Tab-separated table of N, CA and C in Angstrom:
chain	number	residue	atom	x	y	z
P	256	UNK	N	2.742	-29.969	26.939
P	256	UNK	CA	2.036	-29.250	25.907
P	256	UNK	C	1.215	-28.094	26.461
P	257	UNK	N	0.814	-28.210	27.732
P	257	UNK	CA	0.059	-27.102	28.326
P	257	UNK	C	0.868	-25.818	28.325
P	258	UNK	N	2.175	-25.918	28.571
P	258	UNK	CA	3.022	-24.723	28.604
P	258	UNK	C	3.207	-24.131	27.214
P	259	UNK	N	3.280	-24.988	26.213
P	259	UNK	CA	3.381	-24.489	24.833
P	259	UNK	C	2.099	-23.758	24.450
P	260	UNK	N	0.958	-24.329	24.834
P	260	UNK	CA	-0.324	-23.680	24.557
P	260	UNK	C	-0.411	-22.342	25.281
P	261	UNK	N	0.031	-22.308	26.537
P	261	UNK	CA	0.030	-21.068	27.307
P	261	UNK	C	0.917	-20.018	26.649
P	262	UNK	N	2.139	-20.390	26.309
P	262	UNK	CA	3.053	-19.434	25.684
P	262	UNK	C	2.500	-18.938	24.346
P	263	UNK	N	1.984	-19.851	23.545
P	263	UNK	CA	1.425	-19.478	22.250
P	263	UNK	C	0.257	-18.521	22.380
P	264	UNK	N	-0.631	-18.788	23.314
P	264	UNK	CA	-1.791	-17.905	23.444
P	264	UNK	C	-1.397	-16.563	24.053
P	265	UNK	N	-0.356	-16.531	24.894
P	265	UNK	CA	0.120	-15.246	25.416
P	265	UNK	C	0.698	-14.401	24.284
P	266	UNK	N	1.533	-15.005	23.452
P	266	UNK	CA	2.113	-14.272	22.313
P	266	UNK	C	1.001	-13.796	21.379
P	267	UNK	N	0.074	-14.692	21.042
P	267	UNK	CA	-1.040	-14.363	20.154
P	267	UNK	C	-1.895	-13.246	20.756
P	268	UNK	N	-2.255	-13.386	22.014
P	268	UNK	CA	-3.097	-12.386	22.673
P	268	UNK	C	-2.424	-11.040	22.816
P	269	UNK	N	-1.138	-11.033	23.187
P	269	UNK	CA	-0.434	-9.760	23.365
P	269	UNK	C	-0.263	-9.004	22.052
P	270	UNK	N	-0.218	-9.715	20.927
P	270	UNK	CA	-0.202	-9.047	19.626
P	270	UNK	C	-1.419	-8.136	19.508
P	271	UNK	N	-2.578	-8.631	19.901
P	271	UNK	CA	-3.814	-7.843	19.815
P	271	UNK	C	-3.883	-6.775	20.894
P	272	UNK	N	-3.399	-7.076	22.094
P	272	UNK	CA	-3.355	-6.069	23.156
P	272	UNK	C	-2.512	-4.878	22.697
P	273	UNK	N	-1.334	-5.155	22.153
P	273	UNK	CA	-0.463	-4.084	21.662
P	273	UNK	C	-1.182	-3.255	20.598
P	274	UNK	N	-1.850	-3.927	19.659
P	274	UNK	CA	-2.539	-3.204	18.594
P	274	UNK	C	-3.752	-2.447	19.114
P	275	UNK	N	-4.421	-2.958	20.122
P	275	UNK	CA	-5.525	-2.226	20.744
P	275	UNK	C	-5.034	-0.960	21.414
P	276	UNK	N	-3.926	-1.067	22.129
P	276	UNK	CA	-3.324	0.123	22.748
P	276	UNK	C	-2.927	1.124	21.672
P	277	UNK	N	-2.351	0.643	20.580
P	277	UNK	CA	-1.964	1.519	19.473
P	277	UNK	C	-3.180	2.252	18.912
P	278	UNK	N	-4.297	1.541	18.745
P	278	UNK	CA	-5.520	2.192	18.281
P	278	UNK	C	-5.902	3.333	19.214
P	279	UNK	N	-5.919	3.045	20.503
P	279	UNK	CA	-6.399	4.012	21.482
P	279	UNK	C	-5.435	5.172	21.709
P	280	UNK	N	-4.157	4.948	21.474
P	280	UNK	CA	-3.175	6.030	21.643
P	280	UNK	C	-3.003	6.872	20.384
P	281	UNK	N	-3.499	6.376	19.263
P	281	UNK	CA	-3.359	7.090	17.989
P	281	UNK	C	-4.711	7.263	17.312
P	282	UNK	N	-5.710	7.640	18.098
P	282	UNK	CA	-7.070	7.752	17.575
P	282	UNK	C	-7.127	8.744	16.413
P	283	UNK	N	-6.462	9.878	16.539
P	283	UNK	CA	-6.551	10.906	15.496
P	283	UNK	C	-6.023	10.395	14.152
P	284	UNK	N	-4.803	9.890	14.146
P	284	UNK	CA	-4.203	9.421	12.904
P	284	UNK	C	-4.938	8.236	12.312
P	285	UNK	N	-5.334	7.305	13.182
P	285	UNK	CA	-6.046	6.124	12.678
P	285	UNK	C	-7.438	6.498	12.180
P	286	UNK	N	-8.048	7.505	12.805
P	286	UNK	CA	-9.361	7.971	12.353
P	286	UNK	C	-9.261	8.601	10.972
P	287	UNK	N	-8.193	9.323	10.736
P	287	UNK	CA	-8.002	9.927	9.412
P	287	UNK	C	-7.848	8.836	8.355
P	288	UNK	N	-7.101	7.794	8.682
P	288	UNK	CA	-6.935	6.684	7.737
P	288	UNK	C	-8.273	5.973	7.518
P	289	UNK	N	-9.003	5.726	8.608
P	289	UNK	CA	-10.312	5.077	8.493
P	289	UNK	C	-11.259	5.926	7.642
P	290	UNK	N	-11.213	7.230	7.831
P	290	UNK	CA	-12.055	8.125	7.027
P	290	UNK	C	-11.688	8.025	5.553
P	291	UNK	N	-10.395	7.891	5.258
P	291	UNK	CA	-9.969	7.777	3.856
P	291	UNK	C	-10.471	6.483	3.219
P	292	UNK	N	-10.793	5.506	4.060
P	292	UNK	CA	-11.339	4.231	3.587
P	292	UNK	C	-12.864	4.222	3.677
P	293	UNK	N	-13.444	5.396	3.922
P	293	UNK	CA	-14.900	5.602	3.986
P	293	UNK	C	-15.579	4.809	5.102
P	294	UNK	N	-14.900	4.686	6.226
P	294	UNK	CA	-15.493	4.051	7.401
P	294	UNK	C	-16.446	5.061	8.031
P	295	UNK	N	-17.706	4.679	8.271
P	295	UNK	CA	-18.620	5.612	8.935
P	295	UNK	C	-18.170	5.870	10.378
P	296	UNK	N	-18.352	7.083	10.843
P	296	UNK	CA	-17.964	7.480	12.207
P	296	UNK	C	-16.565	6.956	12.526
P	297	UNK	N	-15.553	7.398	11.771
P	297	UNK	CA	-14.224	6.801	11.902
P	297	UNK	C	-13.616	6.889	13.300
P	298	UNK	N	-13.816	8.000	13.998
P	298	UNK	CA	-13.228	8.113	15.338
P	298	UNK	C	-13.867	7.091	16.278
P	299	UNK	N	-15.178	6.976	16.249
P	299	UNK	CA	-15.862	5.986	17.096
P	299	UNK	C	-15.436	4.579	16.702
P	300	UNK	N	-15.286	4.336	15.397
P	300	UNK	CA	-14.881	3.010	14.926
P	300	UNK	C	-13.494	2.641	15.441
P	301	UNK	N	-12.583	3.603	15.434
P	301	UNK	CA	-11.221	3.341	15.932
P	301	UNK	C	-11.248	3.046	17.427
P	302	UNK	N	-12.026	3.792	18.161
P	302	UNK	CA	-12.105	3.570	19.611
P	302	UNK	C	-12.737	2.212	19.914
P	303	UNK	N	-13.853	1.908	19.256
P	303	UNK	CA	-14.538	0.633	19.501
P	303	UNK	C	-13.646	-0.542	19.107
P	304	UNK	N	-12.998	-0.450	17.942
P	304	UNK	CA	-12.141	-1.567	17.527
P	304	UNK	C	-10.907	-1.680	18.406
P	305	UNK	N	-10.406	-0.557	18.907
P	305	UNK	CA	-9.288	-0.610	19.850
P	305	UNK	C	-9.669	-1.366	21.109
P	306	UNK	N	-10.873	-1.105	21.606
P	306	UNK	CA	-11.367	-1.812	22.793
P	306	UNK	C	-11.569	-3.297	22.480
P	307	UNK	N	-12.102	-3.581	21.299
P	307	UNK	CA	-12.283	-4.991	20.897
P	307	UNK	C	-10.949	-5.731	20.875
P	308	UNK	N	-9.930	-5.096	20.303
P	308	UNK	CA	-8.605	-5.719	20.232
P	308	UNK	C	-8.027	-5.924	21.627
P	309	UNK	N	-8.147	-4.915	22.455
P	309	UNK	CA	-7.607	-4.980	23.814
P	309	UNK	C	-8.288	-6.092	24.617
P	310	UNK	N	-9.619	-6.115	24.606
P	310	UNK	CA	-10.351	-7.138	25.360
P	310	UNK	C	-10.161	-8.533	24.772
P	311	UNK	N	-10.225	-8.632	23.446
P	311	UNK	CA	-10.044	-9.934	22.801
P	311	UNK	C	-8.664	-10.496	23.057
P	312	UNK	N	-7.646	-9.653	22.910
P	312	UNK	CA	-6.273	-10.101	23.139
P	312	UNK	C	-6.030	-10.501	24.585
P	313	UNK	N	-6.545	-9.694	25.521
P	313	UNK	CA	-6.380	-10.014	26.947
P	313	UNK	C	-7.096	-11.314	27.289
P	314	UNK	N	-8.257	-11.514	26.690
P	314	UNK	CA	-9.016	-12.742	26.924
P	314	UNK	C	-8.237	-13.976	26.478
P	315	UNK	N	-7.666	-13.908	25.284
P	315	UNK	CA	-6.895	-15.049	24.764
P	315	UNK	C	-5.644	-15.273	25.610
P	316	UNK	N	-4.940	-14.200	25.935
P	316	UNK	CA	-3.696	-14.329	26.695
P	316	UNK	C	-3.927	-14.940	28.075
P	317	UNK	N	-5.013	-14.534	28.730
P	317	UNK	CA	-5.276	-15.012	30.086
P	317	UNK	C	-6.123	-16.272	30.125
P	318	UNK	N	-6.832	-16.547	29.033
P	318	UNK	CA	-7.739	-17.682	29.016
P	318	UNK	C	-9.063	-17.378	29.678
P	319	UNK	N	-9.312	-16.114	30.048
P	319	UNK	CA	-10.571	-15.717	30.673
P	319	UNK	C	-11.600	-15.428	29.587
P	320	UNK	N	-12.685	-16.183	29.576
P	320	UNK	CA	-13.746	-16.042	28.580
P	320	UNK	C	-13.188	-16.087	27.147
P	321	UNK	N	-12.429	-17.125	26.813
P	321	UNK	CA	-11.758	-17.154	25.511
P	321	UNK	C	-12.694	-17.248	24.306
P	322	UNK	N	-13.886	-17.781	24.498
P	322	UNK	CA	-14.824	-17.831	23.374
P	322	UNK	C	-15.227	-16.407	22.992
P	323	UNK	N	-15.594	-15.614	23.975
P	323	UNK	CA	-15.963	-14.215	23.721
P	323	UNK	C	-14.778	-13.456	23.135
P	324	UNK	N	-13.597	-13.656	23.706
P	324	UNK	CA	-12.401	-12.965	23.215
P	324	UNK	C	-12.092	-13.283	21.769
P	325	UNK	N	-12.153	-14.555	21.416
P	325	UNK	CA	-11.867	-14.939	20.027
P	325	UNK	C	-12.937	-14.433	19.066
P	326	UNK	N	-14.183	-14.415	19.510
P	326	UNK	CA	-15.244	-13.865	18.659
P	326	UNK	C	-15.003	-12.371	18.426
P	327	UNK	N	-14.601	-11.641	19.462
P	327	UNK	CA	-14.264	-10.221	19.292
P	327	UNK	C	-13.179	-10.039	18.236
P	328	UNK	N	-12.163	-10.885	18.293
P	328	UNK	CA	-11.057	-10.772	17.341
P	328	UNK	C	-11.511	-11.097	15.924
P	329	UNK	N	-12.306	-12.137	15.759
P	329	UNK	CA	-12.800	-12.523	14.431
P	329	UNK	C	-13.703	-11.425	13.860
P	330	UNK	N	-14.570	-10.875	14.705
P	330	UNK	CA	-15.485	-9.816	14.265
P	330	UNK	C	-14.704	-8.563	13.860
P	331	UNK	N	-13.546	-8.350	14.431
P	331	UNK	CA	-12.679	-7.246	14.006
P	331	UNK	C	-11.931	-7.606	12.720
P	332	UNK	N	-11.273	-8.753	12.714
P	332	UNK	CA	-10.327	-9.091	11.644
P	332	UNK	C	-10.955	-9.271	10.269
P	333	UNK	N	-12.059	-9.958	10.194
P	333	UNK	CA	-12.630	-10.268	8.877
P	333	UNK	C	-13.156	-9.010	8.172
P	334	UNK	N	-13.999	-8.197	8.814
P	334	UNK	CA	-14.433	-6.982	8.116
P	334	UNK	C	-13.281	-6.033	7.774
P	335	UNK	N	-12.317	-5.903	8.673
P	335	UNK	CA	-11.181	-5.017	8.406
P	335	UNK	C	-10.377	-5.517	7.207
P	336	UNK	N	-10.221	-6.822	7.091
P	336	UNK	CA	-9.501	-7.382	5.940
P	336	UNK	C	-10.146	-6.915	4.642
P	337	UNK	N	-11.462	-7.009	4.558
P	337	UNK	CA	-12.150	-6.684	3.315
P	337	UNK	C	-12.387	-5.188	3.115
P	338	UNK	N	-12.593	-4.440	4.196
P	338	UNK	CA	-12.924	-3.018	4.069
P	338	UNK	C	-11.677	-2.148	4.013
P	339	UNK	N	-10.753	-2.382	4.923
P	339	UNK	CA	-9.571	-1.518	5.034
P	339	UNK	C	-8.443	-1.993	4.128
P	340	UNK	N	-8.260	-3.273	3.999
P	340	UNK	CA	-7.128	-3.815	3.235
P	340	UNK	C	-7.579	-4.398	1.897
P	341	UNK	N	-8.464	-3.679	1.226
P	341	UNK	CA	-9.016	-4.093	-0.067
P	341	UNK	C	-7.993	-3.842	-1.183
P	342	UNK	N	-7.009	-4.708	-1.227
P	342	UNK	CA	-5.881	-4.566	-2.152
P	342	UNK	C	-6.305	-4.520	-3.613
P	343	UNK	N	-7.428	-5.120	-3.944
P	343	UNK	CA	-7.869	-5.223	-5.328
P	343	UNK	C	-8.231	-3.870	-5.945
P	344	UNK	N	-8.403	-2.817	-5.113
P	344	UNK	CA	-8.710	-1.495	-5.673
P	344	UNK	C	-7.457	-0.649	-5.885
P	345	UNK	N	-6.331	-1.106	-5.364
P	345	UNK	CA	-5.082	-0.345	-5.474
P	345	UNK	C	-4.518	-0.442	-6.887
P	346	UNK	N	-4.063	0.688	-7.409
P	346	UNK	CA	-3.451	0.689	-8.741
P	346	UNK	C	-1.928	0.694	-8.662
P	347	UNK	N	-1.399	1.254	-7.560
P	347	UNK	CA	0.052	1.265	-7.372
P	347	UNK	C	0.504	-0.128	-6.914
P	348	UNK	N	1.479	-0.736	-7.612
P	348	UNK	CA	1.908	-2.096	-7.250
P	348	UNK	C	2.420	-2.230	-5.806
P	349	UNK	N	3.127	-1.225	-5.310
P	349	UNK	CA	3.636	-1.294	-3.922
P	349	UNK	C	2.481	-1.219	-2.916
P	350	UNK	N	1.557	-0.315	-3.164
P	350	UNK	CA	0.395	-0.193	-2.272
P	350	UNK	C	-0.438	-1.469	-2.324
P	351	UNK	N	-0.599	-2.034	-3.518
P	351	UNK	CA	-1.359	-3.284	-3.675
P	351	UNK	C	-0.690	-4.411	-2.888
P	352	UNK	N	0.622	-4.538	-2.998
P	352	UNK	CA	1.348	-5.594	-2.281
P	352	UNK	C	1.230	-5.403	-0.774
P	353	UNK	N	1.346	-4.165	-0.313
P	353	UNK	CA	1.233	-3.869	1.113
P	353	UNK	C	-0.161	-4.230	1.629
P	354	UNK	N	-1.183	-3.795	0.918
P	354	UNK	CA	-2.546	-4.092	1.354
P	354	UNK	C	-2.849	-5.586	1.281
P	355	UNK	N	-2.295	-6.267	0.272
P	355	UNK	CA	-2.514	-7.710	0.168
P	355	UNK	C	-1.877	-8.431	1.358
P	356	UNK	N	-0.692	-7.996	1.751
P	356	UNK	CA	-0.028	-8.609	2.910
P	356	UNK	C	-0.878	-8.442	4.163
P	357	UNK	N	-1.434	-7.251	4.369
P	357	UNK	CA	-2.285	-7.014	5.541
P	357	UNK	C	-3.598	-7.798	5.443
P	358	UNK	N	-4.165	-7.868	4.253
P	358	UNK	CA	-5.387	-8.645	4.033
P	358	UNK	C	-5.159	-10.111	4.412
P	359	UNK	N	-4.087	-10.691	3.880
P	359	UNK	CA	-3.794	-12.096	4.155
P	359	UNK	C	-3.443	-12.325	5.619
P	360	UNK	N	-2.715	-11.385	6.222
P	360	UNK	CA	-2.383	-11.483	7.656
P	360	UNK	C	-3.647	-11.508	8.488
P	361	UNK	N	-4.588	-10.603	8.181
P	361	UNK	CA	-5.829	-10.561	8.947
P	361	UNK	C	-6.618	-11.861	8.805
P	362	UNK	N	-6.677	-12.403	7.586
P	362	UNK	CA	-7.406	-13.660	7.409
P	362	UNK	C	-6.716	-14.807	8.131
P	363	UNK	N	-5.387	-14.836	8.119
P	363	UNK	CA	-4.656	-15.886	8.835
P	363	UNK	C	-4.884	-15.777	10.344
P	364	UNK	N	-4.848	-14.556	10.867
P	364	UNK	CA	-5.100	-14.366	12.292
P	364	UNK	C	-6.536	-14.741	12.653
P	365	UNK	N	-7.480	-14.416	11.772
P	365	UNK	CA	-8.872	-14.814	12.005
P	365	UNK	C	-8.983	-16.340	12.007
P	366	UNK	N	-8.243	-16.991	11.121
P	366	UNK	CA	-8.237	-18.456	11.094
P	366	UNK	C	-7.696	-19.042	12.388
P	367	UNK	N	-6.661	-18.436	12.924
P	367	UNK	CA	-6.110	-18.918	14.196
P	367	UNK	C	-7.112	-18.712	15.325
P	368	UNK	N	-7.769	-17.550	15.350
P	368	UNK	CA	-8.780	-17.293	16.383
P	368	UNK	C	-9.949	-18.273	16.234
P	369	UNK	N	-10.317	-18.564	15.007
P	369	UNK	CA	-11.387	-19.538	14.754
P	369	UNK	C	-10.966	-20.931	15.242
P	370	UNK	N	-9.722	-21.298	14.985
P	370	UNK	CA	-9.214	-22.599	15.452
P	370	UNK	C	-9.235	-22.672	16.976
P	371	UNK	N	-8.917	-21.563	17.633
P	371	UNK	CA	-8.926	-21.555	19.099
P	371	UNK	C	-10.330	-21.754	19.658
P	372	UNK	N	-11.350	-21.415	18.866
P	372	UNK	CA	-12.726	-21.680	19.321
P	372	UNK	C	-12.984	-23.179	19.459
P	373	UNK	N	-12.176	-23.991	18.791
P	373	UNK	CA	-12.330	-25.436	18.875
P	373	UNK	C	-11.646	-26.061	20.078
P	374	UNK	N	-10.909	-25.280	20.835
P	374	UNK	CA	-10.230	-25.809	22.027
P	374	UNK	C	-11.225	-25.788	23.183
P	375	UNK	N	-11.468	-26.958	23.804
P	375	UNK	CA	-12.437	-27.006	24.902
P	375	UNK	C	-12.055	-26.065	26.044
P	376	UNK	N	-13.066	-25.478	26.643
P	376	UNK	CA	-12.853	-24.595	27.788
P	376	UNK	C	-13.279	-25.319	29.056
P	377	UNK	N	-12.727	-24.988	30.198
P	377	UNK	CA	-11.713	-23.954	30.397
P	377	UNK	C	-10.354	-24.403	29.862
P	378	UNK	N	-9.616	-23.445	29.376
P	378	UNK	CA	-8.295	-23.732	28.850
P	378	UNK	C	-7.342	-24.066	29.995
P	379	UNK	N	-6.354	-24.933	29.723
P	379	UNK	CA	-5.347	-25.217	30.743
P	379	UNK	C	-4.589	-23.949	31.129
P	380	UNK	N	-4.269	-23.843	32.396
P	380	UNK	CA	-3.479	-22.734	32.930
P	380	UNK	C	-4.109	-21.376	32.614
P	381	UNK	N	-5.444	-21.316	32.674
P	381	UNK	CA	-6.129	-20.060	32.384
P	381	UNK	C	-6.685	-19.455	33.663
P	382	UNK	N	-7.093	-18.205	33.537
P	382	UNK	CA	-7.674	-17.499	34.685
P	382	UNK	C	-9.182	-17.687	34.776
P	383	UNK	N	-9.736	-18.417	33.843
P	383	UNK	CA	-11.192	-18.555	33.926
P	383	UNK	C	-11.766	-19.658	33.173
C-alpha cells in the first residue's frame, strides 16, 4: 500500500506542479482573466497562486512538509472555486456548465488535500 500511496500522491502533486508552471508561464493571459473576475492586483495574484500551486504540489509529490503543502493547496482551491468559478452568475448555459465543472473540481481537489492532512507524518517513502 505504501507504493500505491506514493504513486497517488505523485500524480496528485504533479497535477498542481503542472498548473503552477502554467500560471507562471502565462501570467499575462491569466492576469487578464483574473482581472475580468475582479481579482485585486491580478498579475501579483497569478504569480503568488502559481508559486502556491508549485510549492504545494511539489510538497505533496515528495512528501516534504506535506501539511504545509496541503494547506497551500486548500488556501488556493477554496477561494478560487467561489471567486473565479462562480457558476451561479453565468447566464449562458455552456459557460455555467463549464464554471460549475471547475467549481466542483476545485472543491473535490480541496477535499482530497484536506483528507491528506489526516495522514500521519512523516509519510511513507517521503523526502521529509
